[in-house]
Amino acid sequence: MKKILCGILSAAMICSAGATAAFASDFKDMPDNWSTQALERAVDNGLLSGYDGYIRPADNLTRAEMATIMVRAFDASREDDISEFEDVDAKAWYYENMAKAVSMGLFKGDGKNLNPLNDITRQEAFAVLARAFDMKEGKESDLKNFTDKDKVSSWAVPS
């Protein structure tokens, strides 16, 4: 998931126009490895802000965190009404970003839930990116080089 995050961040940084008060050096857990440069740029560009002095680079990314990164990357402002989703508390830190991500068409949910606190899966992340960048639909044959191609859900194949 970390490599996916770096790929997402790299793509999102191209579109980013925001600024942030946080500096990469402010994080107690900023790694010193292959991901450092991407994480530092993501912080500098306002895509990541961390929480309570931590950026949590080894943690899985949640759907709410992915929505937040994408909303920041595209500087989205329009919100959809997401009150129909039972698992999105209007007082939660991520509520506005989930509403913006739904408005952008990046997150669709299952009609009842958006699952904002669930870890985002690789296929969900690719679906979000495909929607964000309006990519053409793929085919099952496009997955031939992936060793885990049999684990891709049918709904995710086009992404």
Short mmCIF file of C-alpha atoms in Angstrom, two decimals, residues 2 29 55-60:
data_model
loop_
_atom_site.label_atom_id
_atom_site.label_comp_id
_atom_site.label_asym_id
_atom_site.label_seq_id
_atom_site.Cartn_x
_atom_site.Cartn_y
_atom_site.Cartn_z
CA LYS A 2 2.96 2.33 0.64
CA ASP A 29 8.03 9.64 12.33
CA ILE A 55 2.51 11.40 9.53
CA ARG A 56 2.17 7.61 10.03
CA PRO A 57 3.99 6.53 6.85
CA ALA A 58 3.76 2.81 7.61
CA ASP A 59 0.01 2.84 8.27
CA ASN A 60 -2.55 1.87 5.69
#
